[in-house]
Amino acid sequence: MTSIAPAADTLTPERLRAWAWHKQGLDGSLQGKTSEEVLDHAGWARSVGGANPYLTLFARAGISREQADKDVKALRIHELPTARGCTYVLGQGDYAWALQIGRDAAIAPFKVLARLGVERGEITLLEGEVEHALKESSEPMDPKQLRDVLGDSVRSLGEEGKKKGASTTLPTALGLLQAEGRIRRVPINGRLDQQRYAYTNWGLSPSDMDDDGARRLLLERYLRWTGGATFKQTQWFTAFTVAQSKAALAAIGAMEVTTASGDVLWMLPADVERLADFEEPGEEQIQLLAGTDSLVLHRRNSADMFADADKGKKVLDTTLALQADLPDHPILDRGRIIGLWQYDPGEERIAAWTFEAPTAAVSQRIAQVEAWIRDELGDFRSFSLDSPASRQVRIGALDAAAGR
C-alpha cells in the first residue's frame, strides 16, 4: 500500500522543525535509553575532538560522561571514520558496514603518496609491521611509539611530503588498517573530547554486505534519523554520486514529499504516514545542543531552524541564518533556534543570548547544562583546537547581545 503524503501547505517550517525534533528524540522520548540506542535512533554523533558526543547523549537520554566513557571502553560505542571519511561516534551494531562506507576516503591519501614515489607494496609491508608491533605490545601505542619501534620502515617524505600533508608513510598505513577494522584508535585518557590517540589491534569481522547494500543502509538510516531530507542534503552527508544516491533511494522505496516552501524532501514511507498524524508539542521543550549536533549537522540546515523574525539576527556583524554552520552552539525550543551559547570555564558559566527574554524553562535548562559541563566535563570544546582563550571574543559578543 502506497503512503499518501500530507498536503504540502500543512508542511510548514514550524511543523517540519518540530517533526525533526521528534525524530531526533529531543522531545524526551529517548530518556532511559542506552548510548547505543540513542545513536541508533538519532544518528551518529560527529566527533572532532569536541564535546558534542557527550552532549548528544546527555540531551536525549540524560547519560553521564562517566557512563559514556564506560561504553567506549566496553566497545558498546566507538569513534570510527565513515561517511565522507569523517569520524563519528556510533553503536557497535554499525561498526563493520560504517567502516565499509568510509573505505574510499581511507584509500585516497595513497594517491598523494604514489605521486611522492611510494609504491603500494611498501605500505602493505608497513601495515603488517604495525600489526606485529601492536600485537607484541602489552599496551596501545601512540604514533610516536610506533615510529620509534618501526624505525626505517616508516619513511620520511621530506619537505615535499609536508607540503602535501604527508610527512611520513605511517598515517596512511594506520588509516588503511583502521578502515579495514584490523586496528582501532583508543583515546589516551578515555575521553572523547580530545584528539590524542593510541592504537591497538582489533580484528573486526568485515561487513557481510556489498557496497550497494551498505549505501542503501546508510540512506535508510539517514532518512530515519532526519525524518526527511532534500537530495542535495543526502549527497552532502553521504558523498555518494548522483547515480549511487538515486539507486539507493529507489531501493529503499523513498518517497518525494513537497513542503509548503516548495522544497522536495525524500522520506521513508513509514515516516510519511507518521508525519500525517504528527501533532506539534504545545509546551516548551528546551535543549542546549552543540553546533555539530545531529539535528543541525546531518542536513546542515541551521537556517531553516530560525523563525522568520529571527533570520536577521547578527553576532559580530555575522548574519546567523546566512551561515552554512553556526558560529556558536544553539539553544532550541521544539526545533527552533531561540538563542546561542558558549561555555566560559574561567567563570564556570554558560554565556547565553536568547532572542527574547528567557522563560523559566529556558533559564532552568541553561542552569542544568551549565552544572553538567562544570561537574562532568570541565569545559565544552567545539573541536580539538578550541580553547577558552580562542572563545573569549565570542563569549564577549554573546554577553554584549544579552546585555550582560
Short mmCIF file of C-alpha atoms in Angstrom, two decimals:
data_model
loop_
_atom_site.label_atom_id
_atom_site.label_comp_id
_atom_site.label_asym_id
_atom_site.label_seq_id
_atom_site.Cartn_x
_atom_site.Cartn_y
_atom_site.Cartn_z
CA MET A 1 0.00 0.00 0.00
CA THR A 2 1.39 3.40 -1.01
CA SER A 3 1.62 6.04 1.70
CA ILE A 4 -0.21 9.28 0.98
CA ALA A 5 1.85 12.38 1.65
CA PRO A 6 0.35 15.18 3.76
CA ALA A 7 -0.82 18.23 1.82
CA ALA A 8 2.13 20.49 1.03
CA ASP A 9 0.54 23.53 2.69
CA THR A 10 0.44 21.65 6.02
CA LEU A 11 4.19 21.05 5.97
CA THR A 12 5.18 24.46 7.22
CA PRO A 13 8.67 25.27 8.53
CA GLU A 14 7.27 25.21 12.09
CA ARG A 15 5.76 21.76 11.64
CA LEU A 16 8.86 20.35 9.99
CA ARG A 17 11.11 21.74 12.72
CA ALA A 18 9.00 20.01 15.37
CA TRP A 19 8.98 16.81 13.30
CA ALA A 20 12.78 16.72 13.03
CA TRP A 21 13.00 17.46 16.77
CA HIS A 22 10.79 14.47 17.47
CA LYS A 23 12.71 12.20 15.09
CA GLN A 24 15.92 13.16 16.86
CA GLY A 25 14.50 12.12 20.23
CA LEU A 26 14.93 15.61 21.68
CA ASP A 27 11.35 15.60 22.96
CA GLY A 28 12.16 13.30 25.89
CA SER A 29 11.23 10.10 24.06
CA LEU A 30 14.74 8.64 24.49
CA GLN A 31 15.03 9.11 28.25
CA GLY A 32 16.29 5.90 29.82
CA LYS A 33 17.81 4.56 26.60
CA THR A 34 21.41 3.34 26.36
CA SER A 35 24.17 5.17 24.49
CA GLU A 36 23.95 2.66 21.66
CA GLU A 37 20.18 3.03 21.42
CA VAL A 38 20.43 6.83 21.30
CA LEU A 39 22.96 6.75 18.47
CA ASP A 40 20.89 4.21 16.55
CA HIS A 41 17.79 6.39 16.86
CA ALA A 42 19.21 9.90 16.46
CA GLY A 43 22.21 9.13 14.29
CA TRP A 44 25.95 9.03 14.63
CA ALA A 45 27.48 11.82 16.72
CA ARG A 46 30.09 13.90 14.92
CA SER A 47 33.42 13.83 16.74
CA VAL A 48 36.19 16.31 16.01
CA GLY A 49 37.86 16.29 19.41
CA GLY A 50 34.95 18.24 20.87
CA ALA A 51 32.27 17.52 23.45
CA ASN A 52 29.37 17.01 21.04
CA PRO A 53 29.16 13.21 21.57
CA TYR A 54 28.70 13.72 25.30
CA LEU A 55 26.02 16.38 24.92
CA THR A 56 24.28 14.27 22.26
CA LEU A 57 23.79 11.51 24.84
CA PHE A 58 23.07 13.81 27.78
CA ALA A 59 20.47 15.93 25.99
CA ARG A 60 18.49 12.96 24.72
CA ALA A 61 18.80 10.41 27.50
CA GLY A 62 20.50 12.07 30.47
CA ILE A 63 23.55 9.84 30.03
CA SER A 64 26.51 10.95 32.14
CA ARG A 65 30.04 11.42 30.84
CA GLU A 66 31.18 8.60 33.12
CA GLN A 67 28.67 6.19 31.57
CA ALA A 68 29.58 7.27 28.04
CA ASP A 69 33.26 6.66 28.78
CA LYS A 70 32.41 3.21 30.17
CA ASP A 71 30.51 2.44 26.97
CA VAL A 72 33.53 3.50 24.90
CA LYS A 73 35.86 1.32 26.99
CA ALA A 74 33.49 -1.65 26.63
CA LEU A 75 33.25 -1.05 22.85
CA ARG A 76 29.49 -0.59 23.03
CA ILE A 77 30.11 2.70 21.22
CA HIS A 78 33.22 3.80 19.37
CA GLU A 79 34.65 6.60 17.24
CA LEU A 80 35.26 5.49 13.66
CA PRO A 81 35.87 7.07 10.23
CA THR A 82 32.85 6.55 8.00
CA ALA A 83 30.70 8.73 5.71
CA ARG A 84 32.87 11.23 3.76
CA GLY A 85 35.84 9.92 5.75
CA CYS A 86 34.62 11.89 8.77
CA THR A 87 34.76 10.47 12.28
CA TYR A 88 31.57 9.78 14.20
CA VAL A 89 30.72 8.01 17.44
CA LEU A 90 28.40 5.11 16.65
CA GLY A 91 26.98 1.94 18.15
CA GLN A 92 28.61 -1.47 17.89
CA GLY A 93 25.99 -2.86 15.51
CA ASP A 94 27.15 -0.39 12.85
CA TYR A 95 30.94 -0.76 13.08
CA ALA A 96 31.64 -3.07 10.10
CA TRP A 97 29.40 -1.51 7.49
CA ALA A 98 30.17 2.05 8.65
CA LEU A 99 33.87 1.39 8.05
CA GLN A 100 32.96 -0.01 4.65
CA ILE A 101 31.25 3.30 3.80
CA GLY A 102 34.43 5.19 4.70
CA ARG A 103 36.88 2.89 2.94
CA ASP A 104 37.35 5.01 -0.20
CA ALA A 105 38.30 8.03 1.91
CA ALA A 106 40.97 5.94 3.65
CA ILE A 107 42.43 4.87 0.31
CA ALA A 108 42.52 8.42 -1.09
CA PRO A 109 45.71 9.53 0.77
CA PHE A 110 47.66 6.83 -1.03
CA LYS A 111 47.23 8.80 -4.26
CA VAL A 112 49.35 11.53 -2.68
CA LEU A 113 51.98 9.01 -1.61
CA ALA A 114 52.07 7.50 -5.08
CA ARG A 115 52.97 10.91 -6.51
CA LEU A 116 55.81 11.03 -3.98
CA GLY A 117 57.22 7.74 -5.24
CA VAL A 118 55.72 5.40 -2.62
CA GLU A 119 54.56 2.07 -4.03
CA ARG A 120 51.55 0.21 -2.67
CA GLY A 121 53.73 -2.73 -1.68
CA GLU A 122 55.71 -0.54 0.70
CA ILE A 123 52.54 0.48 2.53
CA THR A 124 51.35 -3.13 2.64
CA LEU A 125 54.60 -4.18 4.31
CA LEU A 126 54.32 -1.30 6.77
CA GLU A 127 50.75 -2.32 7.64
CA GLY A 128 52.00 -5.79 8.54
CA GLU A 129 54.78 -4.37 10.71
CA VAL A 130 52.34 -2.07 12.52
CA GLU A 131 50.07 -5.01 13.32
CA HIS A 132 53.03 -7.05 14.56
CA ALA A 133 54.25 -4.20 16.78
CA LEU A 134 50.81 -3.75 18.30
CA LYS A 135 50.47 -7.49 18.87
CA GLU A 136 53.81 -7.56 20.70
CA SER A 137 52.91 -4.58 22.91
CA SER A 138 51.02 -5.06 26.16
CA GLU A 139 49.53 -1.56 25.84
CA PRO A 140 48.14 0.56 22.98
CA MET A 141 50.85 2.53 21.17
CA ASP A 142 50.70 6.12 20.01
CA PRO A 143 52.19 7.22 16.65
CA LYS A 144 55.48 8.33 18.21
CA GLN A 145 55.94 4.98 19.93
CA LEU A 146 55.18 3.20 16.68
CA ARG A 147 57.71 5.33 14.77
CA ASP A 148 60.35 4.56 17.39
CA VAL A 149 59.69 0.81 17.20
CA LEU A 150 59.34 0.61 13.42
CA GLY A 151 62.42 2.72 12.68
CA ASP A 152 63.34 2.92 8.99
CA SER A 153 60.18 1.07 7.97
CA VAL A 154 58.43 4.43 8.39
CA ARG A 155 59.72 6.61 5.57
CA SER A 156 60.04 10.36 5.86
CA LEU A 157 58.66 12.12 2.79
CA GLY A 158 60.61 15.31 3.30
CA GLU A 159 59.56 18.87 2.62
CA GLU A 160 57.57 17.92 -0.45
CA GLY A 161 55.57 15.46 1.61
CA LYS A 162 54.91 18.05 4.32
CA LYS A 163 53.56 20.44 1.69
CA LYS A 164 51.13 17.75 0.57
CA GLY A 165 50.12 16.83 4.14
CA ALA A 166 52.02 13.54 4.22
CA SER A 167 55.24 13.92 6.22
CA THR A 168 55.70 10.14 6.65
CA THR A 169 54.13 6.91 5.40
CA LEU A 170 52.77 5.93 8.83
CA PRO A 171 49.45 7.87 8.86
CA THR A 172 48.34 6.29 5.58
CA ALA A 173 49.11 2.80 6.85
CA LEU A 174 47.25 3.49 10.09
CA GLY A 175 44.27 4.86 8.19
CA LEU A 176 44.06 1.82 5.92
CA LEU A 177 44.37 -0.59 8.85
CA GLN A 178 41.65 1.25 10.75
CA ALA A 179 39.32 1.34 7.73
CA GLU A 180 39.61 -2.44 7.46
CA GLY A 181 38.90 -2.95 11.16
CA ARG A 182 42.33 -4.50 11.74
CA ILE A 183 43.31 -1.88 14.33
CA ARG A 184 41.39 0.77 16.23
CA ARG A 185 42.16 4.08 17.88
CA VAL A 186 41.93 4.34 21.65
CA PRO A 187 41.53 7.74 23.39
CA ILE A 188 44.66 8.08 25.53
CA ASN A 189 42.76 9.29 28.61
CA GLY A 190 39.49 7.54 27.76
CA ARG A 191 37.79 10.81 26.84
CA LEU A 192 36.04 11.59 23.56
CA ASP A 193 36.55 15.36 23.80
CA GLN A 194 40.23 15.37 22.83
CA GLN A 195 42.31 14.10 19.91
CA ARG A 196 45.20 12.23 21.46
CA TYR A 197 45.08 8.59 20.48
CA ALA A 198 46.96 5.34 20.70
CA TYR A 199 46.33 2.25 18.57
CA THR A 200 45.63 -1.37 19.36
CA ASN A 201 44.87 -4.49 17.31
CA TRP A 202 41.22 -5.23 16.66
CA GLY A 203 40.37 -7.88 14.08
CA LEU A 204 36.79 -6.75 13.43
CA SER A 205 34.86 -9.13 11.19
CA PRO A 206 34.11 -7.43 7.86
CA SER A 207 30.61 -6.48 6.77
CA ASP A 208 28.65 -9.24 5.01
CA MET A 209 27.02 -6.84 2.52
CA ASP A 210 28.25 -5.45 -0.78
CA ASP A 211 28.89 -1.75 -1.34
CA ASP A 212 25.44 -1.16 -2.83
CA GLY A 213 23.89 -2.74 0.25
CA ALA A 214 25.93 -0.55 2.57
CA ARG A 215 24.88 2.56 0.65
CA ARG A 216 21.23 1.53 0.85
CA LEU A 217 21.53 1.00 4.59
CA LEU A 218 23.18 4.38 5.15
CA LEU A 219 20.48 6.24 3.22
CA GLU A 220 17.73 4.33 5.04
CA ARG A 221 19.32 5.24 8.38
CA TYR A 222 19.91 8.85 7.31
CA LEU A 223 16.29 9.40 6.31
CA ARG A 224 15.14 7.74 9.53
CA TRP A 225 17.45 9.94 11.62
CA THR A 226 16.42 13.17 9.91
CA GLY A 227 12.77 12.46 9.17
CA GLY A 228 13.35 13.56 5.58
CA ALA A 229 15.98 15.42 3.58
CA THR A 230 16.48 17.02 0.20
CA PHE A 231 18.51 15.21 -2.43
CA LYS A 232 21.32 17.75 -2.01
CA GLN A 233 21.38 17.15 1.74
CA THR A 234 21.63 13.38 1.30
CA GLN A 235 24.60 13.87 -1.00
CA TRP A 236 26.35 16.22 1.38
CA PHE A 237 26.11 13.70 4.23
CA THR A 238 26.95 10.58 2.23
CA ALA A 239 29.24 11.89 -0.55
CA PHE A 240 27.56 9.37 -2.87
CA THR A 241 27.46 10.09 -6.58
CA VAL A 242 24.15 11.11 -8.14
CA ALA A 243 23.75 7.64 -9.64
CA GLN A 244 24.55 5.92 -6.35
CA SER A 245 22.14 8.16 -4.45
CA LYS A 246 19.28 7.61 -6.90
CA ALA A 247 19.81 3.87 -6.89
CA ALA A 248 19.83 3.70 -3.09
CA LEU A 249 16.74 5.90 -2.72
CA ALA A 250 14.85 3.74 -5.20
CA ALA A 251 15.96 0.54 -3.48
CA ILE A 252 14.62 1.65 -0.08
CA GLY A 253 11.36 2.91 -1.58
CA ALA A 254 11.91 6.53 -0.53
CA MET A 255 9.15 8.97 -1.44
CA GLU A 256 9.28 12.57 -2.62
CA VAL A 257 7.24 14.91 -0.41
CA THR A 258 6.70 18.57 -1.28
CA THR A 259 6.67 21.10 1.56
CA ALA A 260 4.89 24.43 1.96
CA SER A 261 8.10 26.27 0.99
CA GLY A 262 8.36 24.26 -2.21
CA ASP A 263 11.28 22.07 -1.12
CA VAL A 264 11.14 18.39 -2.01
CA LEU A 265 12.08 16.01 0.80
CA TRP A 266 12.92 12.36 0.37
CA MET A 267 11.24 10.36 3.13
CA LEU A 268 10.73 6.76 4.17
CA PRO A 269 7.14 5.59 3.51
CA ALA A 270 6.58 4.78 7.20
CA ASP A 271 7.61 8.32 8.15
CA VAL A 272 5.24 9.80 5.58
CA GLU A 273 2.39 8.05 7.38
CA ARG A 274 3.63 9.13 10.80
CA LEU A 275 4.07 12.72 9.68
CA ALA A 276 0.45 12.84 8.53
CA ASP A 277 -0.65 12.08 12.11
CA PHE A 278 2.08 14.05 13.86
CA GLU A 279 0.96 16.70 16.34
CA GLU A 280 3.31 19.52 17.26
CA PRO A 281 4.02 19.80 21.01
CA GLY A 282 2.12 22.62 22.67
CA GLU A 283 4.54 23.28 25.54
CA GLU A 284 8.16 24.36 25.58
CA GLN A 285 10.86 21.72 25.10
CA ILE A 286 14.19 23.43 25.67
CA GLN A 287 17.59 21.99 24.79
CA LEU A 288 21.11 23.33 24.55
CA LEU A 289 22.97 21.45 21.82
CA ALA A 290 26.37 21.58 20.17
CA GLY A 291 26.74 23.30 16.83
CA THR A 292 27.70 19.88 15.44
CA ASP A 293 24.68 18.05 16.88
CA SER A 294 22.93 15.62 14.54
CA LEU A 295 19.85 17.85 14.40
CA VAL A 296 21.93 20.64 12.88
CA LEU A 297 24.79 18.87 11.10
CA HIS A 298 23.13 15.92 9.37
CA ARG A 299 21.32 18.25 6.99
CA ARG A 300 23.50 21.30 7.57
CA ASN A 301 20.31 23.37 7.55
CA SER A 302 20.53 25.64 10.57
CA ALA A 303 19.00 28.47 8.51
CA ASP A 304 15.72 26.51 8.44
CA MET A 305 15.65 26.48 12.24
CA PHE A 306 15.29 30.22 12.67
CA ALA A 307 11.86 31.82 12.84
CA ASP A 308 11.35 34.40 10.10
CA ALA A 309 11.55 37.21 12.67
CA ASP A 310 14.99 35.99 13.80
CA LYS A 311 16.67 35.42 10.43
CA GLY A 312 18.29 38.84 10.51
CA LYS A 313 19.92 38.33 13.93
CA LYS A 314 23.64 39.07 13.97
CA VAL A 315 26.64 38.40 16.18
CA LEU A 316 29.91 40.19 15.41
CA ASP A 317 28.34 41.51 12.17
CA THR A 318 27.63 37.95 11.03
CA THR A 319 24.04 37.22 9.97
CA LEU A 320 23.39 33.88 11.61
CA ALA A 321 20.84 32.49 9.15
CA LEU A 322 23.21 33.07 6.23
CA GLN A 323 25.95 30.81 7.64
CA ALA A 324 26.42 27.24 6.49
CA ASP A 325 27.46 26.35 10.04
CA LEU A 326 26.57 28.09 13.28
CA PRO A 327 29.35 30.17 14.86
CA ASP A 328 28.08 29.30 18.36
CA HIS A 329 26.06 26.50 19.93
CA PRO A 330 22.25 26.72 19.61
CA ILE A 331 19.55 26.99 22.24
CA LEU A 332 16.37 25.47 20.83
CA ASP A 333 12.70 25.05 21.58
CA ARG A 334 10.99 22.24 19.64
CA GLY A 335 13.45 22.55 16.78
CA ARG A 336 13.51 26.35 16.55
CA ILE A 337 16.75 28.18 17.38
CA ILE A 338 15.90 30.76 20.04
CA GLY A 339 19.42 31.71 21.09
CA LEU A 340 23.11 30.87 21.20
CA TRP A 341 25.59 29.84 23.88
CA GLN A 342 29.24 29.20 24.70
CA TYR A 343 30.89 27.91 27.86
CA ASP A 344 33.32 30.08 29.83
CA PRO A 345 35.43 27.74 32.01
CA GLY A 346 37.16 30.65 33.74
CA GLU A 347 33.87 31.74 35.28
CA GLU A 348 32.35 28.23 35.13
CA ARG A 349 29.24 29.55 33.41
CA ILE A 350 27.32 29.46 30.16
CA ALA A 351 27.31 32.73 28.24
CA ALA A 352 23.85 32.70 26.68
CA TRP A 353 21.94 35.07 24.43
CA THR A 354 18.29 34.39 23.74
CA PHE A 355 16.49 36.39 21.07
CA GLU A 356 13.64 37.09 23.50
CA ALA A 357 13.71 37.33 27.28
CA PRO A 358 14.35 33.80 28.59
CA THR A 359 11.40 31.93 30.04
CA ALA A 360 11.66 29.98 33.27
CA ALA A 361 12.10 26.77 31.26
CA VAL A 362 14.97 28.28 29.28
CA SER A 363 16.74 29.54 32.42
CA GLN A 364 16.28 26.18 34.10
CA ARG A 365 17.77 24.22 31.21
CA ILE A 366 20.72 26.60 30.91
CA ALA A 367 21.44 26.06 34.61
CA GLN A 368 21.19 22.28 34.23
CA VAL A 369 23.59 22.10 31.29
CA GLU A 370 25.94 24.59 32.96
CA ALA A 371 26.16 22.38 36.06
CA TRP A 372 26.67 19.25 33.94
CA ILE A 373 29.54 20.82 31.99
CA ARG A 374 31.16 22.17 35.15
CA ASP A 375 30.86 18.94 37.12
CA GLU A 376 31.42 16.31 34.43
CA LEU A 377 33.36 17.86 31.54
CA GLY A 378 35.20 20.85 32.99
CA ASP A 379 34.88 22.67 29.65
CA PHE A 380 32.89 22.41 26.43
CA ARG A 381 35.11 22.43 23.39
CA SER A 382 33.62 22.63 19.91
CA PHE A 383 36.60 20.87 18.31
CA SER A 384 40.13 19.82 19.16
CA LEU A 385 41.76 23.26 18.73
CA ASP A 386 39.01 25.14 20.55
CA SER A 387 40.28 26.74 23.76
CA PRO A 388 39.00 29.13 26.43
CA ALA A 389 41.27 31.84 25.03
CA SER A 390 40.09 31.44 21.44
CA ARG A 391 36.49 31.52 22.66
CA GLN A 392 36.64 34.82 24.55
CA VAL A 393 35.68 37.06 21.64
CA ARG A 394 32.54 35.05 21.01
CA ILE A 395 31.71 34.87 24.71
CA GLY A 396 32.05 38.65 24.89
CA ALA A 397 29.80 39.08 21.86
CA LEU A 398 27.09 36.87 23.35
CA ASP A 399 27.31 38.71 26.67
CA ALA A 400 27.00 42.05 24.86
CA ALA A 401 24.00 40.85 22.86
CA ALA A 402 22.37 39.66 26.11
CA GLY A 403 23.12 43.00 27.82
CA ARG A 404 25.37 41.42 30.43
#
